[in-house]
PDB file of N, CA and C in Angstrom:
ATOM      1  N   MET A   1       0.841  -1.214   0.002  1.00 57.00           N
ATOM      2  CA  MET A   1      -0.022   0.041  -0.084  1.00 57.00           C
ATOM      3  C   MET A   1       0.829   1.241   0.008  1.00 57.00           C
ATOM      4  N   SER A   2       0.575   2.160  -0.887  1.00 60.00           N
ATOM      5  CA  SER A   2       1.348   3.346  -0.910  1.00 60.00           C
ATOM      6  C   SER A   2       0.970   4.408  -0.032  1.00 60.00           C
ATOM      7  N   ARG A   3       1.958   5.144   0.604  1.00 60.00           N
ATOM      8  CA  ARG A   3       1.556   6.283   1.389  1.00 60.00           C
ATOM      9  C   ARG A   3       0.973   7.430   0.768  1.00 60.00           C
ATOM     10  N   PRO A   4       0.148   8.215   1.264  1.00 61.00           N
ATOM     11  CA  PRO A   4      -0.274   9.417   0.525  1.00 61.00           C
ATOM     12  C   PRO A   4       0.794  10.500   0.364  1.00 61.00           C
ATOM     13  N   THR A   5       0.724  11.182  -0.818  1.00 63.00           N
ATOM     14  CA  THR A   5       1.673  12.076  -1.190  1.00 63.00           C
ATOM     15  C   THR A   5       1.226  13.407  -0.614  1.00 63.00           C
ATOM     16  N   PHE A   6       2.041  14.188   0.147  1.00 66.00           N
ATOM     17  CA  PHE A   6       1.824  15.471   0.571  1.00 66.00           C
ATOM     18  C   PHE A   6       2.515  16.415  -0.077  1.00 66.00           C
ATOM     19  N   ASN A   7       1.971  17.387  -0.960  1.00 86.00           N
ATOM     20  CA  ASN A   7       2.627  18.366  -1.615  1.00 86.00           C
ATOM     21  C   ASN A   7       2.539  19.617  -0.888  1.00 86.00           C
ATOM     22  N   LEU A   8       3.275  20.665  -1.340  1.00 90.00           N
ATOM     23  CA  LEU A   8       3.392  21.844  -0.585  1.00 90.00           C
ATOM     24  C   LEU A   8       2.048  22.588  -0.701  1.00 90.00           C
ATOM     25  N   GLN A   9       1.308  22.605  -1.798  1.00 93.00           N
ATOM     26  CA  GLN A   9       0.000  23.228  -1.860  1.00 93.00           C
ATOM     27  C   GLN A   9      -0.999  22.704  -0.852  1.00 93.00           C
ATOM     28  N   ASP A  10      -0.963  21.283  -0.736  1.00 93.00           N
ATOM     29  CA  ASP A  10      -2.018  20.697   0.247  1.00 93.00           C
ATOM     30  C   ASP A  10      -1.593  21.140   1.660  1.00 93.00           C
ATOM     31  N   GLN A  11      -0.297  21.189   1.914  1.00 92.00           N
ATOM     32  CA  GLN A  11       0.174  21.436   3.366  1.00 92.00           C
ATOM     33  C   GLN A  11      -0.182  22.866   3.750  1.00 92.00           C
ATOM     34  N   PHE A  12       0.020  23.832   2.720  1.00 93.00           N
ATOM     35  CA  PHE A  12      -0.230  25.098   2.930  1.00 93.00           C
ATOM     36  C   PHE A  12      -1.751  25.398   3.115  1.00 93.00           C
ATOM     37  N   LEU A  13      -2.611  24.824   2.272  1.00 96.00           N
ATOM     38  CA  LEU A  13      -3.949  25.043   2.416  1.00 96.00           C
ATOM     39  C   LEU A  13      -4.470  24.379   3.669  1.00 96.00           C
ATOM     40  N   ASN A  14      -4.041  23.089   3.938  1.00 94.00           N
ATOM     41  CA  ASN A  14      -4.414  22.630   5.180  1.00 94.00           C
ATOM     42  C   ASN A  14      -4.070  23.357   6.512  1.00 94.00           C
ATOM     43  N   HIS A  15      -2.830  23.845   6.469  1.00 93.00           N
ATOM     44  CA  HIS A  15      -2.387  24.678   7.586  1.00 93.00           C
ATOM     45  C   HIS A  15      -3.370  25.981   7.714  1.00 93.00           C
ATOM     46  N   LEU A  16      -3.721  26.740   6.635  1.00 96.00           N
ATOM     47  CA  LEU A  16      -4.588  27.780   6.572  1.00 96.00           C
ATOM     48  C   LEU A  16      -5.963  27.418   7.233  1.00 96.00           C
ATOM     49  N   ARG A  17      -6.507  26.141   6.692  1.00 97.00           N
ATOM     50  CA  ARG A  17      -7.803  25.618   7.192  1.00 97.00           C
ATOM     51  C   ARG A  17      -7.811  25.402   8.665  1.00 97.00           C
ATOM     52  N   LYS A  18      -6.754  24.609   9.163  1.00 94.00           N
ATOM     53  CA  LYS A  18      -6.833  24.287  10.516  1.00 94.00           C
ATOM     54  C   LYS A  18      -6.651  25.399  11.420  1.00 94.00           C
ATOM     55  N   GLU A  19      -5.827  26.499  11.001  1.00 94.00           N
ATOM     56  CA  GLU A  19      -5.639  27.627  11.875  1.00 94.00           C
ATOM     57  C   GLU A  19      -6.812  28.760  11.672  1.00 94.00           C
ATOM     58  N   ARG A  20      -7.729  28.438  10.825  1.00 96.00           N
ATOM     59  CA  ARG A  20      -8.706  29.400  10.339  1.00 96.00           C
ATOM     60  C   ARG A  20      -8.270  30.677   9.975  1.00 96.00           C
ATOM     61  N   THR A  21      -7.158  30.777   9.223  1.00 96.00           N
ATOM     62  CA  THR A  21      -6.687  31.977   8.677  1.00 96.00           C
ATOM     63  C   THR A  21      -7.420  32.679   7.684  1.00 96.00           C
ATOM     64  N   PRO A  22      -7.908  33.909   8.053  1.00 97.00           N
ATOM     65  CA  PRO A  22      -8.650  34.429   6.823  1.00 97.00           C
ATOM     66  C   PRO A  22      -7.679  34.733   5.755  1.00 97.00           C
ATOM     67  N   VAL A  23      -8.257  34.535   4.454  1.00 98.00           N
ATOM     68  CA  VAL A  23      -7.488  34.638   3.258  1.00 98.00           C
ATOM     69  C   VAL A  23      -8.174  35.439   2.181  1.00 98.00           C
ATOM     70  N   THR A  24      -7.420  36.043   1.246  1.00 98.00           N
ATOM     71  CA  THR A  24      -7.998  36.628   0.149  1.00 98.00           C
ATOM     72  C   THR A  24      -7.643  35.781  -1.165  1.00 98.00           C
ATOM     73  N   VAL A  25      -8.663  35.257  -1.784  1.00 98.00           N
ATOM     74  CA  VAL A  25      -8.311  34.451  -3.054  1.00 98.00           C
ATOM     75  C   VAL A  25      -8.538  35.357  -4.259  1.00 98.00           C
ATOM     76  N   HIS A  26      -7.495  35.534  -5.051  1.00 99.00           N
ATOM     77  CA  HIS A  26      -7.545  36.316  -6.238  1.00 99.00           C
ATOM     78  C   HIS A  26      -7.861  35.357  -7.407  1.00 99.00           C
ATOM     79  N   ILE A  27      -8.992  35.662  -8.087  1.00 98.00           N
ATOM     80  CA  ILE A  27      -9.341  34.845  -9.295  1.00 98.00           C
ATOM     81  C   ILE A  27      -8.702  35.330 -10.543  1.00 98.00           C
ATOM     82  N   LEU A  28      -8.494  34.515 -11.482  1.00 98.00           N
ATOM     83  CA  LEU A  28      -7.864  34.972 -12.745  1.00 98.00           C
ATOM     84  C   LEU A  28      -8.498  36.213 -13.428  1.00 98.00           C
ATOM     85  N   ASN A  29      -9.871  36.338 -13.266  1.00 98.00           N
ATOM     86  CA  ASN A  29     -10.629  37.385 -13.830  1.00 98.00           C
ATOM     87  C   ASN A  29     -10.466  38.635 -13.057  1.00 98.00           C
ATOM     88  N   GLY A  30      -9.759  38.767 -12.010  1.00 97.00           N
ATOM     89  CA  GLY A  30      -9.654  39.924 -11.288  1.00 97.00           C
ATOM     90  C   GLY A  30     -10.500  40.020  -9.941  1.00 97.00           C
ATOM     91  N   THR A  31     -11.331  39.145  -9.820  1.00 97.00           N
ATOM     92  CA  THR A  31     -12.209  39.001  -8.566  1.00 97.00           C
ATOM     93  C   THR A  31     -11.464  38.643  -7.310  1.00 97.00           C
ATOM     94  N   LYS A  32     -11.810  39.293  -6.213  1.00 98.00           N
ATOM     95  CA  LYS A  32     -11.116  38.935  -4.931  1.00 98.00           C
ATOM     96  C   LYS A  32     -12.074  38.467  -3.958  1.00 98.00           C
ATOM     97  N   ILE A  33     -12.073  37.274  -3.515  1.00 98.00           N
ATOM     98  CA  ILE A  33     -12.962  36.597  -2.562  1.00 98.00           C
ATOM     99  C   ILE A  33     -12.256  36.475  -1.174  1.00 98.00           C
ATOM    100  N   THR A  34     -12.781  36.967  -0.158  1.00 98.00           N
ATOM    101  CA  THR A  34     -12.136  36.884   1.197  1.00 98.00           C
ATOM    102  C   THR A  34     -13.052  35.902   2.086  1.00 98.00           C
ATOM    103  N   GLY A  35     -12.268  35.141   2.799  1.00 98.00           N
ATOM    104  CA  GLY A  35     -12.930  34.270   3.766  1.00 98.00           C
ATOM    105  C   GLY A  35     -11.966  33.265   4.448  1.00 98.00           C
ATOM    106  N   ILE A  36     -12.543  32.199   5.014  1.00 98.00           N
ATOM    107  CA  ILE A  36     -11.843  31.165   5.546  1.00 98.00           C
ATOM    108  C   ILE A  36     -11.935  29.844   4.889  1.00 98.00           C
ATOM    109  N   ILE A  37     -10.862  29.124   4.718  1.00 98.00           N
ATOM    110  CA  ILE A  37     -10.874  27.891   3.830  1.00 98.00           C
ATOM    111  C   ILE A  37     -11.512  26.914   4.859  1.00 98.00           C
ATOM    112  N   ARG A  38     -12.642  26.300   4.339  1.00 98.00           N
ATOM    113  CA  ARG A  38     -13.386  25.225   5.074  1.00 98.00           C
ATOM    114  C   ARG A  38     -13.001  23.874   4.531  1.00 98.00           C
ATOM    115  N   GLY A  39     -12.517  23.778   3.445  1.00 98.00           N
ATOM    116  CA  GLY A  39     -12.143  22.484   2.786  1.00 98.00           C
ATOM    117  C   GLY A  39     -11.556  22.656   1.481  1.00 98.00           C
ATOM    118  N   PHE A  40     -10.902  21.605   0.953  1.00 98.00           N
ATOM    119  CA  PHE A  40     -10.302  21.641  -0.385  1.00 98.00           C
ATOM    120  C   PHE A  40     -10.017  20.152  -0.851  1.00 98.00           C
ATOM    121  N   ASP A  41      -9.930  20.053  -2.135  1.00 96.00           N
ATOM    122  CA  ASP A  41      -9.552  18.735  -2.624  1.00 96.00           C
ATOM    123  C   ASP A  41      -8.591  18.990  -3.879  1.00 96.00           C
ATOM    124  N   ASN A  42      -8.380  18.097  -4.679  1.00 95.00           N
ATOM    125  CA  ASN A  42      -7.310  18.304  -5.867  1.00 95.00           C
ATOM    126  C   ASN A  42      -7.925  19.269  -6.835  1.00 95.00           C
ATOM    127  N   PHE A  43      -9.097  19.557  -6.894  1.00 97.00           N
ATOM    128  CA  PHE A  43      -9.650  20.511  -7.834  1.00 97.00           C
ATOM    129  C   PHE A  43     -10.393  21.678  -7.377  1.00 97.00           C
ATOM    130  N   SER A  44     -10.641  21.687  -5.992  1.00 98.00           N
ATOM    131  CA  SER A  44     -11.587  22.907  -5.540  1.00 98.00           C
ATOM    132  C   SER A  44     -11.171  23.246  -4.185  1.00 98.00           C
ATOM    133  N   ILE A  45     -11.671  24.484  -3.864  1.00 98.00           N
ATOM    134  CA  ILE A  45     -11.497  25.082  -2.372  1.00 98.00           C
ATOM    135  C   ILE A  45     -12.796  25.604  -2.019  1.00 98.00           C
ATOM    136  N   LEU A  46     -13.293  25.309  -0.823  1.00 98.00           N
ATOM    137  CA  LEU A  46     -14.576  25.759  -0.209  1.00 98.00           C
ATOM    138  C   LEU A  46     -14.235  26.915   0.793  1.00 98.00           C
ATOM    139  N   LEU A  47     -14.587  28.070   0.343  1.00 98.00           N
ATOM    140  CA  LEU A  47     -14.263  29.186   1.138  1.00 98.00           C
ATOM    141  C   LEU A  47     -15.538  29.768   1.892  1.00 98.00           C
ATOM    142  N   LYS A  48     -15.500  30.078   3.152  1.00 98.00           N
ATOM    143  CA  LYS A  48     -16.616  30.594   3.895  1.00 98.00           C
ATOM    144  C   LYS A  48     -16.271  32.156   4.308  1.00 98.00           C
ATOM    145  N   GLY A  49     -17.124  32.980   3.735  1.00 94.00           N
ATOM    146  CA  GLY A  49     -16.950  34.348   4.098  1.00 94.00           C
ATOM    147  C   GLY A  49     -18.372  34.846   4.515  1.00 94.00           C
ATOM    148  N   GLU A  50     -18.743  35.974   3.973  1.00 94.00           N
ATOM    149  CA  GLU A  50     -20.146  36.387   4.019  1.00 94.00           C
ATOM    150  C   GLU A  50     -21.124  35.402   3.378  1.00 94.00           C
ATOM    151  N   ASN A  51     -20.606  34.846   2.399  1.00 96.00           N
ATOM    152  CA  ASN A  51     -21.292  33.713   1.683  1.00 96.00           C
ATOM    153  C   ASN A  51     -20.337  32.548   1.588  1.00 96.00           C
ATOM    154  N   GLN A  52     -20.777  31.335   1.091  1.00 98.00           N
ATOM    155  CA  GLN A  52     -19.976  30.263   0.942  1.00 98.00           C
ATOM    156  C   GLN A  52     -19.664  30.149  -0.569  1.00 98.00           C
ATOM    157  N   HIS A  53     -18.386  30.061  -0.873  1.00 98.00           N
ATOM    158  CA  HIS A  53     -18.012  30.076  -2.329  1.00 98.00           C
ATOM    159  C   HIS A  53     -17.264  28.604  -2.600  1.00 98.00           C
ATOM    160  N   PHE A  54     -17.611  28.091  -3.583  1.00 98.00           N
ATOM    161  CA  PHE A  54     -16.996  26.853  -4.230  1.00 98.00           C
ATOM    162  C   PHE A  54     -16.201  27.334  -5.340  1.00 98.00           C
ATOM    163  N   ILE A  55     -14.752  27.194  -5.236  1.00 98.00           N
ATOM    164  CA  ILE A  55     -13.790  27.841  -6.209  1.00 98.00           C
ATOM    165  C   ILE A  55     -13.075  26.730  -6.829  1.00 98.00           C
ATOM    166  N   TYR A  56     -13.106  26.659  -8.185  1.00 98.00           N
ATOM    167  CA  TYR A  56     -12.253  25.621  -8.838  1.00 98.00           C
ATOM    168  C   TYR A  56     -10.777  26.226  -8.856  1.00 98.00           C
ATOM    169  N   LYS A  57      -9.737  25.441  -8.592  1.00 98.00           N
ATOM    170  CA  LYS A  57      -8.414  25.713  -8.303  1.00 98.00           C
ATOM    171  C   LYS A  57      -7.926  26.332  -9.639  1.00 98.00           C
ATOM    172  N   HIS A  58      -8.254  25.772 -10.733  1.00 98.00           N
ATOM    173  CA  HIS A  58      -7.655  26.249 -11.911  1.00 98.00           C
ATOM    174  C   HIS A  58      -8.073  27.718 -12.296  1.00 98.00           C
ATOM    175  N   SER A  59      -9.010  28.233 -11.623  1.00 98.00           N
ATOM    176  CA  SER A  59      -9.395  29.581 -11.705  1.00 98.00           C
ATOM    177  C   SER A  59      -8.567  30.609 -10.646  1.00 98.00           C
ATOM    178  N   VAL A  60      -7.766  29.991  -9.736  1.00 98.00           N
ATOM    179  CA  VAL A  60      -7.141  30.706  -8.697  1.00 98.00           C
ATOM    180  C   VAL A  60      -5.794  31.286  -9.254  1.00 98.00           C
ATOM    181  N   ALA A  61      -5.618  32.683  -9.094  1.00 98.00           N
ATOM    182  CA  ALA A  61      -4.283  33.201  -9.477  1.00 98.00           C
ATOM    183  C   ALA A  61      -3.289  33.207  -8.119  1.00 98.00           C
ATOM    184  N   LEU A  62      -4.029  33.538  -7.082  1.00 97.00           N
ATOM    185  CA  LEU A  62      -3.175  33.906  -5.766  1.00 97.00           C
ATOM    186  C   LEU A  62      -3.988  33.662  -4.586  1.00 97.00           C
ATOM    187  N   ILE A  63      -3.395  33.114  -3.493  1.00 98.00           N
ATOM    188  CA  ILE A  63      -3.993  33.045  -2.253  1.00 98.00           C
ATOM    189  C   ILE A  63      -3.128  33.842  -1.162  1.00 98.00           C
ATOM    190  N   VAL A  64      -3.798  34.854  -0.590  1.00 97.00           N
ATOM    191  CA  VAL A  64      -3.026  35.754   0.342  1.00 97.00           C
ATOM    192  C   VAL A  64      -3.510  35.622   1.640  1.00 97.00           C
ATOM    193  N   PRO A  65      -2.806  35.142   2.678  1.00 97.00           N
ATOM    194  CA  PRO A  65      -3.376  35.115   4.090  1.00 97.00           C
ATOM    195  C   PRO A  65      -3.321  36.540   4.470  1.00 97.00           C
ATOM    196  N   LYS A  66      -4.395  36.826   5.409  1.00 95.00           N
ATOM    197  CA  LYS A  66      -4.692  38.171   5.927  1.00 95.00           C
ATOM    198  C   LYS A  66      -3.667  38.352   7.133  1.00 95.00           C
ATOM    199  N   LYS A  67      -3.021  37.357   7.589  1.00 90.00           N
ATOM    200  CA  LYS A  67      -2.127  37.650   8.715  1.00 90.00           C
ATOM    201  C   LYS A  67      -0.931  36.729   8.598  1.00 90.00           C
ATOM    202  N   ALA A  68       0.081  36.975   9.214  1.00 86.00           N
ATOM    203  CA  ALA A  68       1.341  36.134   9.169  1.00 86.00           C
ATOM    204  C   ALA A  68       0.992  34.692   9.430  1.00 86.00           C
ATOM    205  N   ILE A  69       1.635  33.765   8.617  1.00 84.00           N
ATOM    206  CA  ILE A  69       1.450  32.459   8.933  1.00 84.00           C
ATOM    207  C   ILE A  69       2.547  31.888   9.944  1.00 84.00           C
ATOM    208  N   ARG A  70       1.924  31.357  11.095  1.00 76.00           N
ATOM    209  CA  ARG A  70       2.965  30.855  12.145  1.00 76.00           C
ATOM    210  C   ARG A  70       2.874  29.427  12.061  1.00 76.00           C
ATOM    211  N   ASP A  71       4.096  28.866  12.445  1.00 74.00           N
ATOM    212  CA  ASP A  71       4.258  27.467  12.566  1.00 74.00           C
ATOM    213  C   ASP A  71       4.053  26.584  11.248  1.00 74.00           C
ATOM    214  N   PHE A  72       4.249  27.233  10.098  1.00 72.00           N
ATOM    215  CA  PHE A  72       4.279  26.648   8.808  1.00 72.00           C
ATOM    216  C   PHE A  72       5.668  26.487   8.454  1.00 72.00           C
ATOM    217  N   ASP A  73       6.279  25.238   8.285  1.00 68.00           N
ATOM    218  CA  ASP A  73       7.719  25.061   8.227  1.00 68.00           C
ATOM    219  C   ASP A  73       7.974  24.328   6.816  1.00 68.00           C
ATOM    220  N   MET A  74       8.750  25.153   6.008  1.00 61.00           N
ATOM    221  CA  MET A  74       9.137  24.504   4.674  1.00 61.00           C
ATOM    222  C   MET A  74       9.968  23.351   4.983  1.00 61.00           C
ATOM    223  N   LYS A  75      10.679  23.289   6.056  1.00 58.00           N
ATOM    224  CA  LYS A  75      11.487  22.176   6.308  1.00 58.00           C
ATOM    225  C   LYS A  75      10.805  20.865   6.325  1.00 58.00           C
ATOM    226  N   GLU A  76       9.606  20.835   6.909  1.00 58.00           N
ATOM    227  CA  GLU A  76       8.686  19.664   6.870  1.00 58.00           C
ATOM    228  C   GLU A  76       8.464  19.161   5.615  1.00 58.00           C
ATOM    229  N   HIS A  77       8.168  20.296   4.666  1.00 54.00           N
ATOM    230  CA  HIS A  77       7.758  19.815   3.296  1.00 54.00           C
ATOM    231  C   HIS A  77       8.994  19.277   2.601  1.00 54.00           C
ATOM    232  N   GLU A  78      10.069  19.671   2.910  1.00 60.00           N
ATOM    233  CA  GLU A  78      11.319  19.156   2.198  1.00 60.00           C
ATOM    234  C   GLU A  78      11.735  17.880   2.833  1.00 60.00           C
ATOM    235  N   GLU A  79      11.469  17.622   4.097  1.00 61.00           N
ATOM    236  CA  GLU A  79      11.842  16.313   4.703  1.00 61.00           C
ATOM    237  C   GLU A  79      10.703  15.243   4.029  1.00 61.00           C
ATOM    238  N   ARG A  80       9.637  15.407   3.891  1.00 60.00           N
ATOM    239  CA  ARG A  80       8.699  14.599   3.328  1.00 60.00           C
ATOM    240  C   ARG A  80       9.020  14.358   1.858  1.00 60.00           C
ATOM    241  N   LYS A  81       9.431  15.458   1.099  1.00 58.00           N
ATOM    242  CA  LYS A  81       9.808  15.249  -0.146  1.00 58.00           C
ATOM    243  C   LYS A  81      11.023  14.303  -0.331  1.00 58.00           C
ATOM    244  N   MET A  82      11.936  14.423   0.499  1.00 56.00           N
ATOM    245  CA  MET A  82      13.218  13.654   0.511  1.00 56.00           C
ATOM    246  C   MET A  82      12.810  12.138   0.911  1.00 56.00           C
ATOM    247  N   GLU A  83      11.834  11.897   1.698  1.00 61.00           N
ATOM    248  CA  GLU A  83      11.495  10.540   2.108  1.00 61.00           C
ATOM    249  C   GLU A  83      10.817   9.867   0.877  1.00 61.00           C
ATOM    250  N   GLU A  84       9.955  10.625   0.169  1.00 58.00           N
ATOM    251  CA  GLU A  84       9.376   9.982  -1.058  1.00 58.00           C
ATOM    252  C   GLU A  84      10.316   9.719  -2.108  1.00 58.00           C
ATOM    253  N   VAL A  85      11.475  10.439  -2.193  1.00 56.00           N
ATOM    254  CA  VAL A  85      12.527  10.145  -3.169  1.00 56.00           C
ATOM    255  C   VAL A  85      13.266   8.841  -2.704  1.00 56.00           C
ATOM    256  N   VAL A  86      13.585   8.858  -1.536  1.00 57.00           N
ATOM    257  CA  VAL A  86      14.285   7.644  -0.915  1.00 57.00           C
ATOM    258  C   VAL A  86      13.442   6.383  -1.086  1.00 57.00           C
ATOM    259  N   ASN A  87      12.191   6.444  -0.812  1.00 56.00           N
ATOM    260  CA  ASN A  87      11.320   5.323  -0.736  1.00 56.00           C
ATOM    261  C   ASN A  87      10.768   4.859  -2.328  1.00 56.00           C
ATOM    262  N   VAL A  88      11.269   5.524  -3.248  1.00 54.00           N
ATOM    263  CA  VAL A  88      10.769   5.059  -4.600  1.00 54.00           C
ATOM    264  C   VAL A  88      11.574   4.002  -5.159  1.00 54.00           C
TER     265      VAL A  88
END
């Protein structure tokens, strides 16, 4: 059985979700949507603000946290990446 792959995008989004960090999602057409990430998968993000928004990831240009991100460590991502290379 293979282990799940954790990529940087998933780790970043999951950290924002767990910490309930307010974000602004910039859409490719110029729209900005502000809220808290409630969930995500490979193709979409569920954002709760004044309204709930279901956003397809292919339409996202940028995600900007409203406050500094604490306890998100690139070192952890690099370690997992190296483990995957070693275990191939």
